[in-house]
Backbone atoms as SQL, in Angstrom:
CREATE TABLE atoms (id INTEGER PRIMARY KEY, chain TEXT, resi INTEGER, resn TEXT, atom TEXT, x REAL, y REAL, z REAL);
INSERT INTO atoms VALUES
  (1, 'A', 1, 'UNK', 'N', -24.229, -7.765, -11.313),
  (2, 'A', 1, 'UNK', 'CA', -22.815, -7.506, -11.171),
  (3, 'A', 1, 'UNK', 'C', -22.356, -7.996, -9.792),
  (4, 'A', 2, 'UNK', 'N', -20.970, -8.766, -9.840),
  (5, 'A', 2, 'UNK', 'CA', -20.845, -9.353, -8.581),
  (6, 'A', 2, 'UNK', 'C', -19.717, -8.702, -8.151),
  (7, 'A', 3, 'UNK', 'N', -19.637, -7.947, -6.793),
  (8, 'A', 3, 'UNK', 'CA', -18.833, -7.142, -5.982),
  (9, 'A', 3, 'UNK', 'C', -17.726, -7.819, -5.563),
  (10, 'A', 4, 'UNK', 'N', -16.366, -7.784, -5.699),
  (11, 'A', 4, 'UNK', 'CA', -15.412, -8.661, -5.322),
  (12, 'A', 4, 'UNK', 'C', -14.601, -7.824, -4.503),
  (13, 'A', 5, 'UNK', 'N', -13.894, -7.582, -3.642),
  (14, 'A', 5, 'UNK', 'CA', -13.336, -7.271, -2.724),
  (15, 'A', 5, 'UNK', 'C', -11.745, -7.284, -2.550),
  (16, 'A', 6, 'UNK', 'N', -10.656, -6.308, -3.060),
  (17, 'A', 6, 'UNK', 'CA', -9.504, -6.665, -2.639),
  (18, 'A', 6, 'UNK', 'C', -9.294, -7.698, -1.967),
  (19, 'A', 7, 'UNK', 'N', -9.348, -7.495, -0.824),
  (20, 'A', 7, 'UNK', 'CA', -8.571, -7.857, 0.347),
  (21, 'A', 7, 'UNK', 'C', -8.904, -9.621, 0.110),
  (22, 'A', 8, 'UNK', 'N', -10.128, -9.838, -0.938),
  (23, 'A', 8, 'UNK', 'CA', -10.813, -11.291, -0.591),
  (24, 'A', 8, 'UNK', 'C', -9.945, -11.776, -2.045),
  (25, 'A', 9, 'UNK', 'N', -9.561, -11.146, -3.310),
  (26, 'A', 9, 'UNK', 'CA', -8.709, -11.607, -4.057),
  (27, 'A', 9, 'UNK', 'C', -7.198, -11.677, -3.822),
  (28, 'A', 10, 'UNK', 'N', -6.392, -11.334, -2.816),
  (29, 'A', 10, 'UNK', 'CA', -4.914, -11.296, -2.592),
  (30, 'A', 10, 'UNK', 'C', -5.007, -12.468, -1.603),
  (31, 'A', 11, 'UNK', 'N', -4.160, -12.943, -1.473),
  (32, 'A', 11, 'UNK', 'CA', -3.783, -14.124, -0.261),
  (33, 'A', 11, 'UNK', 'C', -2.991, -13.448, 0.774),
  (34, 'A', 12, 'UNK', 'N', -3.240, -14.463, 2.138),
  (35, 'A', 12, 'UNK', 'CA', -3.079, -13.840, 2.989),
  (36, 'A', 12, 'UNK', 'C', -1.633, -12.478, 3.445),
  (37, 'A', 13, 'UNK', 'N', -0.580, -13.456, 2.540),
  (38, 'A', 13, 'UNK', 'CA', 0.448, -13.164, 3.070),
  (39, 'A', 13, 'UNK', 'C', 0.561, -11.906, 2.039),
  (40, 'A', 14, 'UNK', 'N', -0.311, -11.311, 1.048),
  (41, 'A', 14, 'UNK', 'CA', -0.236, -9.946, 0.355),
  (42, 'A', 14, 'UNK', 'C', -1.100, -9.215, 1.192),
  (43, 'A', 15, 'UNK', 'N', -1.978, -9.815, 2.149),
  (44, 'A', 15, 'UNK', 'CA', -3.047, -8.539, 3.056),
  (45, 'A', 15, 'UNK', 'C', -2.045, -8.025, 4.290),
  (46, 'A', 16, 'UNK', 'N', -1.068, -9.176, 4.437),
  (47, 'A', 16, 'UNK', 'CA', -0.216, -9.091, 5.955),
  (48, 'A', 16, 'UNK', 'C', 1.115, -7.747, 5.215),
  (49, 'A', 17, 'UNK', 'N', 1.267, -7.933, 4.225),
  (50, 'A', 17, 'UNK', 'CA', 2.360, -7.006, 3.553),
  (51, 'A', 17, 'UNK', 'C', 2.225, -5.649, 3.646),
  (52, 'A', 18, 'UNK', 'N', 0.646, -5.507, 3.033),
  (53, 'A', 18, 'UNK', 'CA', -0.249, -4.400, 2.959),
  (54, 'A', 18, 'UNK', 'C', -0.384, -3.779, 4.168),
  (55, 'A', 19, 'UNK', 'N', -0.872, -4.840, 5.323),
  (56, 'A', 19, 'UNK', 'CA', -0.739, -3.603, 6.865),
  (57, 'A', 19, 'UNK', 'C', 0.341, -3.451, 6.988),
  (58, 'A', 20, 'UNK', 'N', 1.783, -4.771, 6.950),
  (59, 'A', 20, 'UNK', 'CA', 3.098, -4.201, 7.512),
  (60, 'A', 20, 'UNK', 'C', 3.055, -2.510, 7.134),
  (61, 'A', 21, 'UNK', 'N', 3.145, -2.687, 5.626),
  (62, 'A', 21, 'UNK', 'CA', 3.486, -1.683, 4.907),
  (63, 'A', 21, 'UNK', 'C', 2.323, -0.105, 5.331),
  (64, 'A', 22, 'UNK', 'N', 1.202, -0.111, 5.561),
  (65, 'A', 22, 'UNK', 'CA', 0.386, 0.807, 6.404),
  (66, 'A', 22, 'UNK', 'C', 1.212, 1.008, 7.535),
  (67, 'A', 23, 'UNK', 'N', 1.182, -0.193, 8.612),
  (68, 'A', 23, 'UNK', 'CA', 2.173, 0.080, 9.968),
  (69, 'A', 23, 'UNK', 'C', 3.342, 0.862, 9.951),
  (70, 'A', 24, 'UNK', 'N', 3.873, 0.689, 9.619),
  (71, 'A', 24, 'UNK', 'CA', 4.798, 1.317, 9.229),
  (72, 'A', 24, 'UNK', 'C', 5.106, 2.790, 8.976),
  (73, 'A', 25, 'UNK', 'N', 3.728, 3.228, 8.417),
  (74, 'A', 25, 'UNK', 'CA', 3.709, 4.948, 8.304),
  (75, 'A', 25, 'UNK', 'C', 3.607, 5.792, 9.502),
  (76, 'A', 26, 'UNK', 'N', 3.045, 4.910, 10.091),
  (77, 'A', 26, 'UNK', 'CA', 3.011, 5.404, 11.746),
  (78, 'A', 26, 'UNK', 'C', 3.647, 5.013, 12.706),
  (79, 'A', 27, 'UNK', 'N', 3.589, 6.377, 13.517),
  (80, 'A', 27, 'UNK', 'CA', 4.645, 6.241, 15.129),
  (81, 'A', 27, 'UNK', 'C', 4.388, 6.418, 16.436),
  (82, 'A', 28, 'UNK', 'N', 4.727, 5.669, 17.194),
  (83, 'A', 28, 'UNK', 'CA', 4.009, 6.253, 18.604),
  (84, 'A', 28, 'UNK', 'C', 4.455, 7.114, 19.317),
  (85, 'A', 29, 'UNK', 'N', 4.446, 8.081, 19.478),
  (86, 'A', 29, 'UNK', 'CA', 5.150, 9.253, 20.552),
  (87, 'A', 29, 'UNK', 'C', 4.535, 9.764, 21.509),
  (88, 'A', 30, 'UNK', 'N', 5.868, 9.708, 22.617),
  (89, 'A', 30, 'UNK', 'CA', 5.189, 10.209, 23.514),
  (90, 'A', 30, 'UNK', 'C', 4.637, 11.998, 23.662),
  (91, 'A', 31, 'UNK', 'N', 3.741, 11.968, 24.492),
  (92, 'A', 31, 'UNK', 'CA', 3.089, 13.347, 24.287),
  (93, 'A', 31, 'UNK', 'C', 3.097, 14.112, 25.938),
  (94, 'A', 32, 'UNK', 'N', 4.641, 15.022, 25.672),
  (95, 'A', 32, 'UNK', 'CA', 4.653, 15.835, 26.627),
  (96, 'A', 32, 'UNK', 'C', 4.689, 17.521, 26.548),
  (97, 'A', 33, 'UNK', 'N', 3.321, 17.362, 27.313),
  (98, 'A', 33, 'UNK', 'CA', 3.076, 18.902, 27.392),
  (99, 'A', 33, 'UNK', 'C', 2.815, 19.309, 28.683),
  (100, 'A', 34, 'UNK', 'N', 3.731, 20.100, 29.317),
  (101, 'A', 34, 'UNK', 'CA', 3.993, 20.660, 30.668),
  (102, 'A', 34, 'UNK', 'C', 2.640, 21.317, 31.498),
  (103, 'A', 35, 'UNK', 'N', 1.767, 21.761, 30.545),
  (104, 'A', 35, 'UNK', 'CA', 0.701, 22.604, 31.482),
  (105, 'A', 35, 'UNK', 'C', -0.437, 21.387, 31.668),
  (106, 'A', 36, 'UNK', 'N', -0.346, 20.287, 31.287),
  (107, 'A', 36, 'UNK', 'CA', -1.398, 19.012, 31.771),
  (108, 'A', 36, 'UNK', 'C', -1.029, 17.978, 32.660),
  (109, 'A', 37, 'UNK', 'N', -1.960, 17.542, 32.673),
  (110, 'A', 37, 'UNK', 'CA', -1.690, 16.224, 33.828),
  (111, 'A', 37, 'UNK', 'C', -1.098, 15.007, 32.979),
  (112, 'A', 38, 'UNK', 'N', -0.969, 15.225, 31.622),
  (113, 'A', 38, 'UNK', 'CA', -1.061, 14.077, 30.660),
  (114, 'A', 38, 'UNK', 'C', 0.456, 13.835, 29.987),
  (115, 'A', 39, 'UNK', 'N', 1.573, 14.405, 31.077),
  (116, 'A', 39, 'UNK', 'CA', 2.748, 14.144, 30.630),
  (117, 'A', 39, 'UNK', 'C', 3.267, 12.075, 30.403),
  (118, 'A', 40, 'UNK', 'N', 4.009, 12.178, 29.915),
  (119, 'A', 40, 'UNK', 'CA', 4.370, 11.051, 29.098),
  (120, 'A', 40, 'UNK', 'C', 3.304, 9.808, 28.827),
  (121, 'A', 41, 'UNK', 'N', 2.006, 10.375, 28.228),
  (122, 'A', 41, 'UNK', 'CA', 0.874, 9.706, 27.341),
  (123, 'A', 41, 'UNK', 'C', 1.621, 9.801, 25.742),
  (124, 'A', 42, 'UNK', 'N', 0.485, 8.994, 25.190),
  (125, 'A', 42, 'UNK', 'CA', 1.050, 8.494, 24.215),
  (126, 'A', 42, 'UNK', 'C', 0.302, 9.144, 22.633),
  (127, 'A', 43, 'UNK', 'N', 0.835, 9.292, 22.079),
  (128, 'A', 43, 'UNK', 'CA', -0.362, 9.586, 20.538),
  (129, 'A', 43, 'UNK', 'C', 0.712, 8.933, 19.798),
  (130, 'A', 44, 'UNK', 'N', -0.254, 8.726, 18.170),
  (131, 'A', 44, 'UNK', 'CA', 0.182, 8.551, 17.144),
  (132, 'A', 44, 'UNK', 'C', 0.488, 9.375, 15.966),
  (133, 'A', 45, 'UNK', 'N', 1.027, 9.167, 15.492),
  (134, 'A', 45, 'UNK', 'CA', 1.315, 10.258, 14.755),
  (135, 'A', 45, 'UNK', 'C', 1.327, 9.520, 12.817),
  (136, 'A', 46, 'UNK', 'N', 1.335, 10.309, 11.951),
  (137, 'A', 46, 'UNK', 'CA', 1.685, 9.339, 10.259),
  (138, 'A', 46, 'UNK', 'C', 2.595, 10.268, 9.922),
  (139, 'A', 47, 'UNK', 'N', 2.871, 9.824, 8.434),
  (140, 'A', 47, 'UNK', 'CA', 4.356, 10.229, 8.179),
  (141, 'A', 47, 'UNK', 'C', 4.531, 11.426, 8.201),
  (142, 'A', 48, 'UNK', 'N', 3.382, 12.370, 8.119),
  (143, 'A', 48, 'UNK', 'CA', 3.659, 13.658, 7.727),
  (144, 'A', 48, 'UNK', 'C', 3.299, 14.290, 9.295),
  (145, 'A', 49, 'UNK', 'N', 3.717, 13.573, 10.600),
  (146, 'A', 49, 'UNK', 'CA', 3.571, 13.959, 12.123),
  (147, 'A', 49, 'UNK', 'C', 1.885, 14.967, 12.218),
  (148, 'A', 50, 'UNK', 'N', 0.980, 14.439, 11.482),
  (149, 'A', 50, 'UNK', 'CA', -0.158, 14.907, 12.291),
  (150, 'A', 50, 'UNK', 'C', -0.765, 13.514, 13.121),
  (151, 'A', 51, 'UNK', 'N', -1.884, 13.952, 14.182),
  (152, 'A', 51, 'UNK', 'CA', -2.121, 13.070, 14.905),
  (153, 'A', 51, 'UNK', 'C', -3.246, 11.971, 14.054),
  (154, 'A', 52, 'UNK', 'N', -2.922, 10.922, 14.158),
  (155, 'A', 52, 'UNK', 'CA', -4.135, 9.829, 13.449),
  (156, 'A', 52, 'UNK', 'C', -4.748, 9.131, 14.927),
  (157, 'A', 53, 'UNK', 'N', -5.837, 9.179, 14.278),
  (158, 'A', 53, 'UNK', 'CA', -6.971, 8.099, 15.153),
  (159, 'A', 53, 'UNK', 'C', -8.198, 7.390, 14.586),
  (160, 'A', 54, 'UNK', 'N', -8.887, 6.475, 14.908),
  (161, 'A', 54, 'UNK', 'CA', -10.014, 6.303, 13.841),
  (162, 'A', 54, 'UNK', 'C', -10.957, 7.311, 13.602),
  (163, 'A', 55, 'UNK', 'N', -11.258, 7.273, 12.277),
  (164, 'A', 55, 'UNK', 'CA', -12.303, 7.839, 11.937),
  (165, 'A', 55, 'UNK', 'C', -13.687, 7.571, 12.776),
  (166, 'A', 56, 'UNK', 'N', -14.113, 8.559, 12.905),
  (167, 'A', 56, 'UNK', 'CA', -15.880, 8.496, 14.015),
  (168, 'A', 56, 'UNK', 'C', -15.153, 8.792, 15.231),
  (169, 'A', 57, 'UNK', 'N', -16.298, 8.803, 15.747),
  (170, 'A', 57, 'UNK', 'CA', -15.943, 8.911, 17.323),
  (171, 'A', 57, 'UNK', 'C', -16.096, 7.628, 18.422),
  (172, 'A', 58, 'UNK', 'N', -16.532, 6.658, 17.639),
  (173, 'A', 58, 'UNK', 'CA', -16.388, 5.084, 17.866),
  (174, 'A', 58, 'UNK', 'C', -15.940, 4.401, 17.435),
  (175, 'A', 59, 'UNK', 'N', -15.462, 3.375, 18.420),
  (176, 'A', 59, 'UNK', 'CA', -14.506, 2.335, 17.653),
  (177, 'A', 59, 'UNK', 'C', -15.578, 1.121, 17.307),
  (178, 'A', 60, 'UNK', 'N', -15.359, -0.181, 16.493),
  (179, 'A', 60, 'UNK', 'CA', -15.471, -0.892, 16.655),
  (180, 'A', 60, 'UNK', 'C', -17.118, -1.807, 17.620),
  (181, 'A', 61, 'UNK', 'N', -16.049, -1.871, 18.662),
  (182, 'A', 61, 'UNK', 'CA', -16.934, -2.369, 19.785),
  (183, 'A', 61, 'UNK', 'C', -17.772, -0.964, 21.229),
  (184, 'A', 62, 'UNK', 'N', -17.828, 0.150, 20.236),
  (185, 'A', 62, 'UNK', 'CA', -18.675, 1.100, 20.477),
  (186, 'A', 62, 'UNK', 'C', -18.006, 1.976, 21.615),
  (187, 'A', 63, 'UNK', 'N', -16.912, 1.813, 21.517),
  (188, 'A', 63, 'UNK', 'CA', -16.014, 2.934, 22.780),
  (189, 'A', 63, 'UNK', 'C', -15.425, 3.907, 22.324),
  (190, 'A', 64, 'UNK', 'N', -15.568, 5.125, 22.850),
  (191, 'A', 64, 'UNK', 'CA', -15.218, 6.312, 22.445),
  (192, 'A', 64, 'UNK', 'C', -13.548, 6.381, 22.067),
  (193, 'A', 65, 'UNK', 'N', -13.326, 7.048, 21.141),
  (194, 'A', 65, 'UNK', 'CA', -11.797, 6.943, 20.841),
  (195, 'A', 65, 'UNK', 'C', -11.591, 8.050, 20.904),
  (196, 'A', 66, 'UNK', 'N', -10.326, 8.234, 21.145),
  (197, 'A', 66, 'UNK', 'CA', -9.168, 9.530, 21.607),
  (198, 'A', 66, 'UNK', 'C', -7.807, 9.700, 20.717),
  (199, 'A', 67, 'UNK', 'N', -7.679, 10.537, 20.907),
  (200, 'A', 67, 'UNK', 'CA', -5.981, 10.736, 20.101),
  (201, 'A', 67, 'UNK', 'C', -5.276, 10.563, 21.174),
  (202, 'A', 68, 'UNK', 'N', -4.948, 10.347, 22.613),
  (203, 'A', 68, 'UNK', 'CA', -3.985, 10.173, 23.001),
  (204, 'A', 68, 'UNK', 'C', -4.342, 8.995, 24.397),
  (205, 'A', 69, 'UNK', 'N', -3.216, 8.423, 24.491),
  (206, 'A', 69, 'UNK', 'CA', -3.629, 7.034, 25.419),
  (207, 'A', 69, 'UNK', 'C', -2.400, 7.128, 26.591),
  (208, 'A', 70, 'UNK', 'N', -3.059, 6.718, 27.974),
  (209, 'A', 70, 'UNK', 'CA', -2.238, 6.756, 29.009),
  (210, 'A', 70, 'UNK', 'C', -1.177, 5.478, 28.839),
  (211, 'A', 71, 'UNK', 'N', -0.947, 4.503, 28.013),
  (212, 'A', 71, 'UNK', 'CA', 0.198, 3.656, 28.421),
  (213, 'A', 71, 'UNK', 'C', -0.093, 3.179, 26.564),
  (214, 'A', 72, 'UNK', 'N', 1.648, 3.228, 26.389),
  (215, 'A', 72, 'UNK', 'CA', 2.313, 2.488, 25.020),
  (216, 'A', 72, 'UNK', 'C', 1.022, 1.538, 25.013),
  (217, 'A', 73, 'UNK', 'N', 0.770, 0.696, 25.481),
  (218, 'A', 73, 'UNK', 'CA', -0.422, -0.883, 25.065),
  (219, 'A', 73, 'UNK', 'C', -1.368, -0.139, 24.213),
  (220, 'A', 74, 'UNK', 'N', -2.191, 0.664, 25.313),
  (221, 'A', 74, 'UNK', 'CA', -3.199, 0.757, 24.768),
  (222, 'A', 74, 'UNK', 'C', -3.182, 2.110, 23.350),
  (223, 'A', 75, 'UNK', 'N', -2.253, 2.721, 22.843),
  (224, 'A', 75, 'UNK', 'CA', -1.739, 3.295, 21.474),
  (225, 'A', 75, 'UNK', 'C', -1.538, 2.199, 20.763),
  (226, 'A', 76, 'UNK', 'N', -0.836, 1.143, 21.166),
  (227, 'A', 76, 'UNK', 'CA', -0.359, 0.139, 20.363),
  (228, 'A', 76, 'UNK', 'C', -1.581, -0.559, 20.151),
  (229, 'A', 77, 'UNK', 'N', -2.863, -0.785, 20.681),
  (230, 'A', 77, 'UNK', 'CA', -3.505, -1.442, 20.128),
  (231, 'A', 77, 'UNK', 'C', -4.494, -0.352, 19.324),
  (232, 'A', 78, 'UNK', 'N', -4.687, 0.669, 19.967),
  (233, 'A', 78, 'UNK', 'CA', -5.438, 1.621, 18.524),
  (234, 'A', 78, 'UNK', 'C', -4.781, 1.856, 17.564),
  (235, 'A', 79, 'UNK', 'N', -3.665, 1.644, 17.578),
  (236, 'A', 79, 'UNK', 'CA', -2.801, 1.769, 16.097),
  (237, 'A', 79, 'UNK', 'C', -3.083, 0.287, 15.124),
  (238, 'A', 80, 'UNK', 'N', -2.828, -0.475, 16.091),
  (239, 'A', 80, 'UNK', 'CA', -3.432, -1.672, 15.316),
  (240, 'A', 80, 'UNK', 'C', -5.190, -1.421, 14.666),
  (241, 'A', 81, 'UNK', 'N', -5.977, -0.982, 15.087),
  (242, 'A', 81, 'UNK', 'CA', -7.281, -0.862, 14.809),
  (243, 'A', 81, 'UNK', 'C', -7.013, 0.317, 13.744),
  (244, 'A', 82, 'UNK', 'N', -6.532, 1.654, 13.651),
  (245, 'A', 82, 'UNK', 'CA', -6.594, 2.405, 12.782),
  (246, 'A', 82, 'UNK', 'C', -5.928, 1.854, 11.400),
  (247, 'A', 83, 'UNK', 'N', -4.817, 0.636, 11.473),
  (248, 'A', 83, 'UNK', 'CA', -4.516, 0.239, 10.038),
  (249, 'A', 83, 'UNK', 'C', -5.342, -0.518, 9.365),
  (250, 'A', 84, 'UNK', 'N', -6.121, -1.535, 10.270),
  (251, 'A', 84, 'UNK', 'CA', -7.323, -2.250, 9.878),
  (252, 'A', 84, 'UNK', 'C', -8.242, -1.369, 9.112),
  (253, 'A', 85, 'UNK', 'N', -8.679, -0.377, 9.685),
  (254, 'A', 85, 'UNK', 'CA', -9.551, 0.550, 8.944),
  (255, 'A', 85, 'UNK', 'C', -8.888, 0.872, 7.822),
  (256, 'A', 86, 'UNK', 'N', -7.832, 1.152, 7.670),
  (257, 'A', 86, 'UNK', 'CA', -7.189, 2.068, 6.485),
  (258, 'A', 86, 'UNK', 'C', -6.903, 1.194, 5.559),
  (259, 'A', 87, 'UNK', 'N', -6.411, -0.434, 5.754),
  (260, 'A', 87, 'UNK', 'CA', -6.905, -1.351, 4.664),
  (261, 'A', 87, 'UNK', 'C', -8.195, -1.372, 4.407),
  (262, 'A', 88, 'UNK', 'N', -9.156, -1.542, 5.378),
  (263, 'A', 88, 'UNK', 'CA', -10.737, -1.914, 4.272),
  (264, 'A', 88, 'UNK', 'C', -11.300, -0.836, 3.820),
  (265, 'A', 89, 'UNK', 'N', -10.571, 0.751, 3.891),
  (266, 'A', 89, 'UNK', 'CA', -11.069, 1.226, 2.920),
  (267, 'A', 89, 'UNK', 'C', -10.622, 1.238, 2.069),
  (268, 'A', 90, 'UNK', 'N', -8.813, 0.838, 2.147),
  (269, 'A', 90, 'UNK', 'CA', -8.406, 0.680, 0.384),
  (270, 'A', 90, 'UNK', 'C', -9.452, -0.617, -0.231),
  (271, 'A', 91, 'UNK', 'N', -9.770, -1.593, 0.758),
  (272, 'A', 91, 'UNK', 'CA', -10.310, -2.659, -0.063),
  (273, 'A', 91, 'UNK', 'C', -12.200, -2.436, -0.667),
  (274, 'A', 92, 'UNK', 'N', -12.217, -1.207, -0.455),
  (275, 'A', 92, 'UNK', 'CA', -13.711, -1.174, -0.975),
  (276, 'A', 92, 'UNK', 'C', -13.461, -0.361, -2.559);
């Protein structure tokens, strides 16, 4: 039996739709809470405002991940990494 793969039967511009459309569920907000040092950091949030982050406690290229990030960039790029994940598990 030969294993075929979403993401490897749609063309590109239906995989790019698919994250828009993931992106999209999520938001970046800022995260202010008065009794920390960590006023205007950043988290993410999905539609239903709980916090998302990747699954594990590693990313990728083996660095510890967090729910909340000192500057918009670096949310904006774990948000990018958490939709990646959330397509290839729709694609398995």
């Amino acid at each position: 039996m030969v294993r075929v793969f979403l993401s490897q039967i749609m063309s590109n511009d239906q995989n790019t739709a698919i994250k828009e459309n993931l992106y999209e569920k999520y938001k970046i907000v800022q995260y202010n809470h008065s009794d920390s040092g960590m006023n205007g950091w950043y988290q993410i949030r999905d539609e239903n405002n709980n916090v998302a982050m990747l699954k594990g406690l590693y990313d990728k290229e083996g660095n510890y991940t967090s729910n909340i990030w000192e500057t918009k960039d670096e949310a904006e790029e774990q948000l990018q990494q958490i939709v990646e994940q959330r397509f290839e598990d729709m694609c398995q």
